[in-house]
Coordinates of N, CA and C and ligand atoms in Angstrom, one line a residue:
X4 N 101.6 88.5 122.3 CA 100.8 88.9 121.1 C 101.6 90.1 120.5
X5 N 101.5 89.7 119.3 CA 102.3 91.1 118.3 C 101.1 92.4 118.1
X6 N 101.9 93.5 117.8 CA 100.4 94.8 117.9 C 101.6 95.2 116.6
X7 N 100.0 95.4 115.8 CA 100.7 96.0 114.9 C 99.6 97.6 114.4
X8 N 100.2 98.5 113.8 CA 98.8 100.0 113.9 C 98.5 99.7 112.6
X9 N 97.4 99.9 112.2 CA 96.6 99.7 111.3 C 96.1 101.1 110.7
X10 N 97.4 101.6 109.9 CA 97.6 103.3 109.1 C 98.2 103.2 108.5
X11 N 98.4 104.4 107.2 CA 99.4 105.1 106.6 C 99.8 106.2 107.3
X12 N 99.6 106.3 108.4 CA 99.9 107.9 108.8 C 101.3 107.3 109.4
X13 N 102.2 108.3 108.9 CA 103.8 108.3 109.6 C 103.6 108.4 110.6
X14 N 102.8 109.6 111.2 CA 103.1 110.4 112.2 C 102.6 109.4 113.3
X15 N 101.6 108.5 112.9 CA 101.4 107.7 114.0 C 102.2 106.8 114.4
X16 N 102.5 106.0 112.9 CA 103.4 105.2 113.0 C 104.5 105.2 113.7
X17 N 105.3 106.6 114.0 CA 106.2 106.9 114.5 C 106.2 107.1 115.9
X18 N 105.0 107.8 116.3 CA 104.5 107.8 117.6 C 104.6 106.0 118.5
X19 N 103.8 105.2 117.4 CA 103.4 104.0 118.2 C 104.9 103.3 118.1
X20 N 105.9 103.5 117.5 CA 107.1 103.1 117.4 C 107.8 103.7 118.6
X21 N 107.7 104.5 119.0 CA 108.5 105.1 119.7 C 108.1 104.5 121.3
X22 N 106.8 103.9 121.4 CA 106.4 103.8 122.7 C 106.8 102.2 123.2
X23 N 107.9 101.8 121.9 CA 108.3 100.5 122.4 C 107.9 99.3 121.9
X24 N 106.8 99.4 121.4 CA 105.7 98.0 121.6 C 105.3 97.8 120.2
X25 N 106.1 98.3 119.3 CA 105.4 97.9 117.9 C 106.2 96.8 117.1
X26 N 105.4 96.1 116.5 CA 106.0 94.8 115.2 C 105.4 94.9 114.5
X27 N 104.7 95.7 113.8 CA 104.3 96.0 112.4 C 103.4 97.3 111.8
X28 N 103.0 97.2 110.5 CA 101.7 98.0 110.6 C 101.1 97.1 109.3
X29 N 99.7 97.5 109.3 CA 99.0 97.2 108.1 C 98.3 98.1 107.5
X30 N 97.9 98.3 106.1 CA 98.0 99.3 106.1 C 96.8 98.3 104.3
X31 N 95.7 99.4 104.2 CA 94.8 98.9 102.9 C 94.4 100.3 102.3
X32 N 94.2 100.2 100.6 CA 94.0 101.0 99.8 C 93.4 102.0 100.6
X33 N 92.0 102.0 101.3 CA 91.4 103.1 102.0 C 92.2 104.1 102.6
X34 N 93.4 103.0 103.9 CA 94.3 103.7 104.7 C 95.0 104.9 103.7
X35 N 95.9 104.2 102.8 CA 96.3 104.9 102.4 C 95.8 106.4 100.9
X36 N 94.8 106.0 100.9 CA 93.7 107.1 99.7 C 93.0 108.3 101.0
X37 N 93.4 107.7 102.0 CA 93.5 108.7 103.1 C 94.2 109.5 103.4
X38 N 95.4 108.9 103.1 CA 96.8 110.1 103.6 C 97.1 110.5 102.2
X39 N 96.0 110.7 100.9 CA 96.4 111.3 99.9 C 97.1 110.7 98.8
X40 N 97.6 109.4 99.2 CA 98.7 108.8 98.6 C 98.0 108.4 97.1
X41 N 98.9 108.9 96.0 CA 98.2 108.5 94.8 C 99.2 108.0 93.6
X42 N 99.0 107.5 92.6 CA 99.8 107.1 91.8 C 101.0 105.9 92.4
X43 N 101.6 105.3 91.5 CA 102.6 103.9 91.7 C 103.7 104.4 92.6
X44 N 104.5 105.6 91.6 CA 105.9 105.7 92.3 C 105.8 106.3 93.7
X45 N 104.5 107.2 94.0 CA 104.0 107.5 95.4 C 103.9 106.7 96.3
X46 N 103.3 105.4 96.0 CA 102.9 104.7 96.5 C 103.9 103.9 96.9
X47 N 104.4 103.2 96.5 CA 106.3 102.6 96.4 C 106.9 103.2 98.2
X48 N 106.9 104.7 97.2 CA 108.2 105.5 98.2 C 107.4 105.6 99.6
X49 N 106.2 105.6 99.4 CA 105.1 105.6 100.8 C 105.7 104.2 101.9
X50 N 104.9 103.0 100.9 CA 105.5 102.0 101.6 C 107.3 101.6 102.3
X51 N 107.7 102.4 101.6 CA 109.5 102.3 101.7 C 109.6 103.3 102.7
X52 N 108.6 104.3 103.4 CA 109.2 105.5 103.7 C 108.5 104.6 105.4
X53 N 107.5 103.9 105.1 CA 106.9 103.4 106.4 C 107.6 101.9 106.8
X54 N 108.5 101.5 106.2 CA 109.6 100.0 106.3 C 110.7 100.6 107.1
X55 N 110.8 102.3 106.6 CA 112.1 102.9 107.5 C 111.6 103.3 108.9
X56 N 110.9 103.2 109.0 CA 110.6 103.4 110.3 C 110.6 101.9 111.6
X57 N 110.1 101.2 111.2 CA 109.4 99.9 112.0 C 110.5 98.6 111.8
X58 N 110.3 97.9 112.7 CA 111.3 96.7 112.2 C 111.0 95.9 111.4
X59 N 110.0 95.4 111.6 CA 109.2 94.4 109.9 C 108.0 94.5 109.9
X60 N 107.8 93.6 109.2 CA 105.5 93.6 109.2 C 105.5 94.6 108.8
X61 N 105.1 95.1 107.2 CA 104.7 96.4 106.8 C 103.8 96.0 105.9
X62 N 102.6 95.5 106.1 CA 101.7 95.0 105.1 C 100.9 96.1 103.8
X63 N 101.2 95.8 102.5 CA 101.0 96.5 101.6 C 100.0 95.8 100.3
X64 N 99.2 96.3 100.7 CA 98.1 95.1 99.7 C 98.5 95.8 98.1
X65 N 97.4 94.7 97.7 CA 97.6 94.7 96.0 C 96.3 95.4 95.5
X66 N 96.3 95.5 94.3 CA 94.9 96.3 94.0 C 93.8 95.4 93.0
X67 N 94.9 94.6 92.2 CA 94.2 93.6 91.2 C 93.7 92.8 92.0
X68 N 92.9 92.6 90.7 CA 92.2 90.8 91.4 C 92.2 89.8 90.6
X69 N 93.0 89.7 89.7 CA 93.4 88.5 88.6 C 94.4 87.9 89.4
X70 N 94.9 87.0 89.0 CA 95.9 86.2 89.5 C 97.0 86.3 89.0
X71 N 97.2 86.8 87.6 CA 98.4 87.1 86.6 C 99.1 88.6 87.4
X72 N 97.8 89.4 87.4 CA 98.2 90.7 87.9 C 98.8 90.9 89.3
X73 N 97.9 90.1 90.1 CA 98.0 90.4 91.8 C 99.6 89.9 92.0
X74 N 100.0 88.5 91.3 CA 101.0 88.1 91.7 C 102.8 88.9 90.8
X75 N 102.4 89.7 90.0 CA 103.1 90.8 89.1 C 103.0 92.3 90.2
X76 N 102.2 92.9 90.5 CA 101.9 93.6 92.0 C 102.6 93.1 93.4
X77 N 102.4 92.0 93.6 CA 102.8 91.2 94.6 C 104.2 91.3 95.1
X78 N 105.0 91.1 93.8 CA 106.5 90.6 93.4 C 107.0 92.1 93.6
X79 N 106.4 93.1 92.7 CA 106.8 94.1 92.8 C 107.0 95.2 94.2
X80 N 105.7 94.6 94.7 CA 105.6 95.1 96.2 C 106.1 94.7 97.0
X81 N 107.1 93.3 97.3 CA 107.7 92.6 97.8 C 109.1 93.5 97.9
X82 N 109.8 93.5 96.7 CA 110.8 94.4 96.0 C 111.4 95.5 97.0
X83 N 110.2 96.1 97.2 CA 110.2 97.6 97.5 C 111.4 97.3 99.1
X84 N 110.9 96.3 99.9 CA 111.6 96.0 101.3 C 111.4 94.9 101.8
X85 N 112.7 94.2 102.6 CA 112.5 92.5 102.6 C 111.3 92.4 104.2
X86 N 110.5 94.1 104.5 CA 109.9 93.8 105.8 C 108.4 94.1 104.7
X87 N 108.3 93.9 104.0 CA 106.8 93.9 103.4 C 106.3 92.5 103.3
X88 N 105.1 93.0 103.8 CA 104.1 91.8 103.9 C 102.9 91.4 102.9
X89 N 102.9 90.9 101.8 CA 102.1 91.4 100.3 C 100.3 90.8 101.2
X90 N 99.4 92.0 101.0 CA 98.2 91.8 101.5 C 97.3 91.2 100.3
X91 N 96.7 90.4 100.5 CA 96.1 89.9 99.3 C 94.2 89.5 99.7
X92 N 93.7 90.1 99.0 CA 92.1 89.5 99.3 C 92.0 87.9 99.5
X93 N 90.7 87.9 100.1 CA 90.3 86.5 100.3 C 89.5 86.3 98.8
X94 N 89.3 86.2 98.1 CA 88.8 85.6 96.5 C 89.6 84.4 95.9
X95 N 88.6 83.8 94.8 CA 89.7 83.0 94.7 C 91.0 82.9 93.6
X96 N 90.9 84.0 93.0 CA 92.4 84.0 92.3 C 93.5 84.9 93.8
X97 N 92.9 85.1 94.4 CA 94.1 85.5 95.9 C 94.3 84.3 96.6
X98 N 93.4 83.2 96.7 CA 94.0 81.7 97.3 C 95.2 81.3 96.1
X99 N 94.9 81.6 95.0 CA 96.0 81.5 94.2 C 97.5 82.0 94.3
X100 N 97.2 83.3 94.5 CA 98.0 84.0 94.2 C 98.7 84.0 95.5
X101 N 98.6 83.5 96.8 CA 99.4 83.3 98.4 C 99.7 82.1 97.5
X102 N 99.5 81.1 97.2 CA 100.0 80.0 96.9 C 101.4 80.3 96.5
X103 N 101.0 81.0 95.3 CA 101.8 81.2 94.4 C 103.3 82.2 95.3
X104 N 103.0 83.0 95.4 CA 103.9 83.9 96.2 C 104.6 83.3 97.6
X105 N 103.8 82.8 98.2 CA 104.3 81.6 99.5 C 105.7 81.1 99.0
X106 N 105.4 79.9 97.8 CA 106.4 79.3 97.4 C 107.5 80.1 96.4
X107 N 107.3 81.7 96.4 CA 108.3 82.5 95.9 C 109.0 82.8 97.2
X108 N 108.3 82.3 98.2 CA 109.8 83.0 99.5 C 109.1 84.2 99.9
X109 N 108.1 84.7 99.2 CA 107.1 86.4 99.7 C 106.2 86.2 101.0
X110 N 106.4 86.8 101.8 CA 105.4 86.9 102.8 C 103.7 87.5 102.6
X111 N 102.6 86.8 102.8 CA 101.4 87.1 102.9 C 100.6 87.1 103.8
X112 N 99.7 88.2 103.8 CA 98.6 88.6 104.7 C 97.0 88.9 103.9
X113 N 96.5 87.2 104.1 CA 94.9 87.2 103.5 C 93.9 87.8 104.0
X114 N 93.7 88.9 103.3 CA 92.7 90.1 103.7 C 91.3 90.0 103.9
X115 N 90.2 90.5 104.3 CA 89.3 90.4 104.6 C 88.1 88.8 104.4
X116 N 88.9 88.3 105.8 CA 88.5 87.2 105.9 C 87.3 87.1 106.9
X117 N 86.2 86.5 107.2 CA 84.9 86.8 107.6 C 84.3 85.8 108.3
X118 N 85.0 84.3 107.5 CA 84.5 82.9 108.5 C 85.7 81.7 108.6
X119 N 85.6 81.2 109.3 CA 86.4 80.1 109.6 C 86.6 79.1 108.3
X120 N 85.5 79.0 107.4 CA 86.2 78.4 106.1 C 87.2 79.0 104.9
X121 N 87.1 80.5 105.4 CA 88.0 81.2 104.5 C 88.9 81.1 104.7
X122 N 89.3 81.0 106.5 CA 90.7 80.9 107.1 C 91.6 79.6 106.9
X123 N 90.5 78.5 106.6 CA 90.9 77.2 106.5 C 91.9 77.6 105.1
X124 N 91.2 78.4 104.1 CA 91.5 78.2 102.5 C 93.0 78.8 102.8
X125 N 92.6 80.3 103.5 CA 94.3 80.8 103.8 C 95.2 80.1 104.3
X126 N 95.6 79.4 105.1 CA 95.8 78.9 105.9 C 96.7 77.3 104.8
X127 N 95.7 76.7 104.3 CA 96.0 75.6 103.4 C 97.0 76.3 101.9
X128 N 96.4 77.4 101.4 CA 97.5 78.3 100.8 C 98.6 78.7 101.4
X129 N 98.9 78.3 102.4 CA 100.5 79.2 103.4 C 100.6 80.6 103.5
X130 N 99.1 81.2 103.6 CA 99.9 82.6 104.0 C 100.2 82.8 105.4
X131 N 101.3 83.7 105.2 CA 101.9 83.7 106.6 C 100.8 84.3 107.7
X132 N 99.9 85.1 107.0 CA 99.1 86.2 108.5 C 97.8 86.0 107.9
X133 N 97.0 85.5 108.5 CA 95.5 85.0 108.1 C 94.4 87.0 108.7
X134 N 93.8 88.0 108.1 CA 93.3 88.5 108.7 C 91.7 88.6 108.8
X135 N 91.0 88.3 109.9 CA 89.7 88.4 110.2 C 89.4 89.7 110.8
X136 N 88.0 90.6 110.2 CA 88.1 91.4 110.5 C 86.8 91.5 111.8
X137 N 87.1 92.0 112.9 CA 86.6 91.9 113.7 C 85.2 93.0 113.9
X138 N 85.6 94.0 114.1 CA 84.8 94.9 114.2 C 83.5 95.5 113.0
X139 N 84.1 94.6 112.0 CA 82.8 95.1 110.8 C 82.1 93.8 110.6
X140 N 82.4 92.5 111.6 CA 81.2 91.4 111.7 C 80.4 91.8 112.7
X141 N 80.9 92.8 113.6 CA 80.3 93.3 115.0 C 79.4 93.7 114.6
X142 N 79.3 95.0 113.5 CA 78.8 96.0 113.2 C 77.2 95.5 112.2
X143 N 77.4 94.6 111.9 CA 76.1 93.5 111.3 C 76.3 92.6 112.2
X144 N 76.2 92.8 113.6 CA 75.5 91.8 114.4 C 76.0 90.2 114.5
X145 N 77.2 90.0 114.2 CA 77.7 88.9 114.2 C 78.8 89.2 115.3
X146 N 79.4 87.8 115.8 CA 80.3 88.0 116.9 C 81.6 88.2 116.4
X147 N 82.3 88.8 116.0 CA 83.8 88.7 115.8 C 84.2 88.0 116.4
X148 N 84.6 88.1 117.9 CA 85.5 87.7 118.3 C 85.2 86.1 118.5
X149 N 84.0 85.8 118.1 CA 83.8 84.0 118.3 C 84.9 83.4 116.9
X150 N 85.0 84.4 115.7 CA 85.3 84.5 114.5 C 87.2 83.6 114.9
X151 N 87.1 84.6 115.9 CA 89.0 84.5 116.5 C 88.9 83.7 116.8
X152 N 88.8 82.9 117.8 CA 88.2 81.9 118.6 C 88.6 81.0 117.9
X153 N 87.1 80.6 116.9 CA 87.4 79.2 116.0 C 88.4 79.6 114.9
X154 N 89.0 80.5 114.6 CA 90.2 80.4 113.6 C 91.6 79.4 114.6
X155 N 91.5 80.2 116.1 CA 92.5 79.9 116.6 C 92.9 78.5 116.8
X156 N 91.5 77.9 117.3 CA 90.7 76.5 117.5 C 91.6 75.6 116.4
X157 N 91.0 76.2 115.3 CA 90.9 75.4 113.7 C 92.8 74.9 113.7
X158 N 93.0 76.2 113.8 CA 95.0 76.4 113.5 C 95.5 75.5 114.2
X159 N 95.3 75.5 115.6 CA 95.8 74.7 116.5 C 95.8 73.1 116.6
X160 N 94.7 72.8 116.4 CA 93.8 71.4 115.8 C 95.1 71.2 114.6
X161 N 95.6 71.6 113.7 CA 96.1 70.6 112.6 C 97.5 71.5 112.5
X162 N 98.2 72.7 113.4 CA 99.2 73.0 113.8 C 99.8 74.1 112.4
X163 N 98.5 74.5 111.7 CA 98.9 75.7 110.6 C 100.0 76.8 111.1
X164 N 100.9 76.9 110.5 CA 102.0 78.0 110.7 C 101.4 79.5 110.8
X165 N 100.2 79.5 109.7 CA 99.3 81.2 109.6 C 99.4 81.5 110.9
X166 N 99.9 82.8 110.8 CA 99.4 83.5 112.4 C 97.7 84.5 112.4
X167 N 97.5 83.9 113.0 CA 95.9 85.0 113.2 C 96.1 86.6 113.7
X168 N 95.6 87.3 112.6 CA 96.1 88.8 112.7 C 94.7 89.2 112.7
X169 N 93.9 89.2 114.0 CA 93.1 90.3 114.6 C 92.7 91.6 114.1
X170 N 91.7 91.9 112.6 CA 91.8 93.0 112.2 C 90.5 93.7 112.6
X171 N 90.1 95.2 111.9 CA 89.1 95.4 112.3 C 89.0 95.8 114.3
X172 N 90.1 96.2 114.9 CA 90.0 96.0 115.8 C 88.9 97.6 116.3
X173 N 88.2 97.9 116.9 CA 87.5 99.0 117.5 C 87.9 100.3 118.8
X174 N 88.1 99.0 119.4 CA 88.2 99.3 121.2 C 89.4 98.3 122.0
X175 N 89.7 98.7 123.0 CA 90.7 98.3 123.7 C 90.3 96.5 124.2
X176 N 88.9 96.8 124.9 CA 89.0 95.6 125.0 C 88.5 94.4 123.5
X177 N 88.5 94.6 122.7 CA 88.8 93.6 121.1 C 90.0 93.9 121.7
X178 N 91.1 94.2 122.0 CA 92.5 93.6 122.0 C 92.7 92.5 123.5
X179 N 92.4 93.4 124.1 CA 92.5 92.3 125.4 C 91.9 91.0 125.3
X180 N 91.0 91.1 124.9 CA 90.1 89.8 124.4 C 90.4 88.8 123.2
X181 N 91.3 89.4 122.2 CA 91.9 88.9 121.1 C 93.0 87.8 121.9
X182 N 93.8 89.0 123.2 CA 94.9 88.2 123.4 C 94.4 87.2 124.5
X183 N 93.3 87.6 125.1 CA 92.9 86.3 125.9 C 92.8 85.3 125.1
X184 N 92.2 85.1 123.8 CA 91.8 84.1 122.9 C 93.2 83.4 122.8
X185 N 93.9 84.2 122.2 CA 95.8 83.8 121.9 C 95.4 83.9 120.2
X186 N 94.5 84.8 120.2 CA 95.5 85.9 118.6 C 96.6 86.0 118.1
X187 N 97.4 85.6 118.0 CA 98.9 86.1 117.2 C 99.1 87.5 117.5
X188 N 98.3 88.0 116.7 CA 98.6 89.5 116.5 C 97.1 90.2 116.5
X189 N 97.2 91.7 117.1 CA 96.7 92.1 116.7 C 96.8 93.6 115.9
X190 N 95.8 94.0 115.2 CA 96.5 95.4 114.5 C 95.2 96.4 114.8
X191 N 95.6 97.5 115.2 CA 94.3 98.5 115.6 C 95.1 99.8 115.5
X192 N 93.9 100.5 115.2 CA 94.4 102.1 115.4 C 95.2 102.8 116.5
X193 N 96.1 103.9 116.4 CA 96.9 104.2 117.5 C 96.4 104.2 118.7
X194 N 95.3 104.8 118.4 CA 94.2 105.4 119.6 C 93.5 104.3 120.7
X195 N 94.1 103.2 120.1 CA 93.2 101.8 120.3 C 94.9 101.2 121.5
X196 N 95.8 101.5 120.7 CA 96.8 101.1 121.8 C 97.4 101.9 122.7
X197 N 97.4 103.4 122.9 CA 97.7 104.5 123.8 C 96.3 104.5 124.6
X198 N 95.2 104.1 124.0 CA 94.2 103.7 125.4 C 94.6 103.0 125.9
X199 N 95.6 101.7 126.3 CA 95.8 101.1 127.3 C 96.6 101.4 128.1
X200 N 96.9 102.3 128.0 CA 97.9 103.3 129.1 C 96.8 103.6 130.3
X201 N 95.6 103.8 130.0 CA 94.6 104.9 130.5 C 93.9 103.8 132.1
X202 N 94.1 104.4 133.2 CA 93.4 103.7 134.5 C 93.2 104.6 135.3
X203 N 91.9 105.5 135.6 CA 91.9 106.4 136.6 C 93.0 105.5 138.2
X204 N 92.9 104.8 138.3 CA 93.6 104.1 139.5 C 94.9 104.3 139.5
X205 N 95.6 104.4 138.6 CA 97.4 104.6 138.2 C 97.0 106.3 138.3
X206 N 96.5 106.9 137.7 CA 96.5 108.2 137.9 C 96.3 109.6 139.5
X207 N 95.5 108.6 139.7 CA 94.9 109.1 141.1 C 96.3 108.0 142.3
X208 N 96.6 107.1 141.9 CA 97.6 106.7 142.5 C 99.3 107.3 142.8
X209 N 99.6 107.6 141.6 CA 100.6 109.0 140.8 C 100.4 110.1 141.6
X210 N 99.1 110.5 141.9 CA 99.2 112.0 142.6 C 99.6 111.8 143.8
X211 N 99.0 110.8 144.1 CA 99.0 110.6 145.8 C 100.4 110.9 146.5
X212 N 100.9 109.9 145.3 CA 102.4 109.2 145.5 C 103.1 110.8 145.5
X213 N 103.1 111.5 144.6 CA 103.8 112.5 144.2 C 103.4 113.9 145.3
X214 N 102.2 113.9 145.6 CA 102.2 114.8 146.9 C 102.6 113.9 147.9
X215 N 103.3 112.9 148.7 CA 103.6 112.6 149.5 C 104.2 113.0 150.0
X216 N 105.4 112.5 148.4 CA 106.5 113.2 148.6 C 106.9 114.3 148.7
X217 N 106.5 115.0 147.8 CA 106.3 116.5 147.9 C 106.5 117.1 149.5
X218 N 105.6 116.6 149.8 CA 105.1 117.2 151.6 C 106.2 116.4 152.4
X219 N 107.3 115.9 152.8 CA 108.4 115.9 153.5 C 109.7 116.5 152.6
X220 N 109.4 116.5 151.6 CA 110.7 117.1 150.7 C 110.8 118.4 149.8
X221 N 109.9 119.2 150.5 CA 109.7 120.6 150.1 C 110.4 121.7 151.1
Ligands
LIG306 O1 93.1 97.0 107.6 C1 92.0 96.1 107.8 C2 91.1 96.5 108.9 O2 91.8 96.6 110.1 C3 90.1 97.6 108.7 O3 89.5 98.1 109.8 O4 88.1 99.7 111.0 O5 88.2 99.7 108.5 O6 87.0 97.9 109.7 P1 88.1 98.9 109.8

């Protein structure tokens, strides 16, 4: 399974890069109206500044929702670096516009997808990274992760190239559980993958180990 962090923050990004284990980030209007980031040319040099860091998968959504626009956005945001991933809503001028972009050679990631027919629609448009969001079907009482499940089901059944990109992730186990399902990818906050470092058992094990030795080799 691919992990990718789900920020604009450099600092994290750098962090989770450094611990080995990263293939992407994703990253939506919110993420980045968080790190302050405002205006075009900002925005550009933002996404270009977070492509230098990571090896690919740098997903950069669009803001429009026309189809003339998203796919003029799209192009442009493509531009910026050949590891951008153009993020595009689930609506239907964005089934359009992955169409469209797909058969430009652009890579796509269909955003805020919610049911298994949505996924089918991405999916039949060729975008490359289908995203279901997990944790905010949770949050109104619906199962996410059954969401994964039958995307995966659906993909597999007629052999769609989309990879399922696990969004919305919460907590550590939504990832363990994503990859039990066989998620493609998952994308969650830093905090969400340096938790899985964490086992009082390895820790309490480490001391032991380390006063052992200590005590014949002091
Ligand atoms: O980037 C899309 C998704 O991961 C957002 O997560 O926590 O805002 O529901 P969240």
């Amino acid at each position: 399974m691919k992990f990718f962090i789900d920020t604009a923050n450099l600092n994290e990004i750098r962090e989770a890069y450094d611990l080995g284990v990263l293939d992407g980030v994703t990253t939506n209007p919110s993420l980045m109206a968080k790190e302050g980031i405002k205006g075009e040319e900002n925005v550009k040099a933002h996404y270009k500044a977070i492509c230098d860091i990571v090896d690919n998968n740098v997903s950069a959504e669009v803001i429009a929702t026309d189809f003339d626009t998203m796919i003029k956005e799209g192009e442009e945001l493509a531009k910026i670096d050949e590891k951008i991933v153009v993020k595009i809503p689930m609506i239907r001028d964005g089934v359009k516009a992955i169409k469209y972009l797909t058969a430009q050679g652009i890579r796509t990631n269909c955003t805020l997808v919610f049911s298994a027919g949505q996924a089918i629609l991405a999916a039949k448009a060729g975008a490359s990274y289908v995203s279901p969001f997990i944790g905010r079907l949770d949050d109104i009482a619906y199962d996410g992760l059954s969401l994964i499940e039958q995307i995966v089901q659906i993909y597999d059944n007629y052999g769609y190239a989309t990879e399922v990109l696990a969004a919305s992730i919460r907590h550590t186990m939504h990832l363990v559980q994503c990859a039990e399902i066989g998620a493609d990818v998952a994308t969650c906050p830093l905090k969400v993958i340096t938790s899985l470092l964490n086992h009082p058992l390895t820790d309490s094990g480490l001391k032991q180990f380390l006063a052992d030795h200590h005590k014949v080799n002091s």
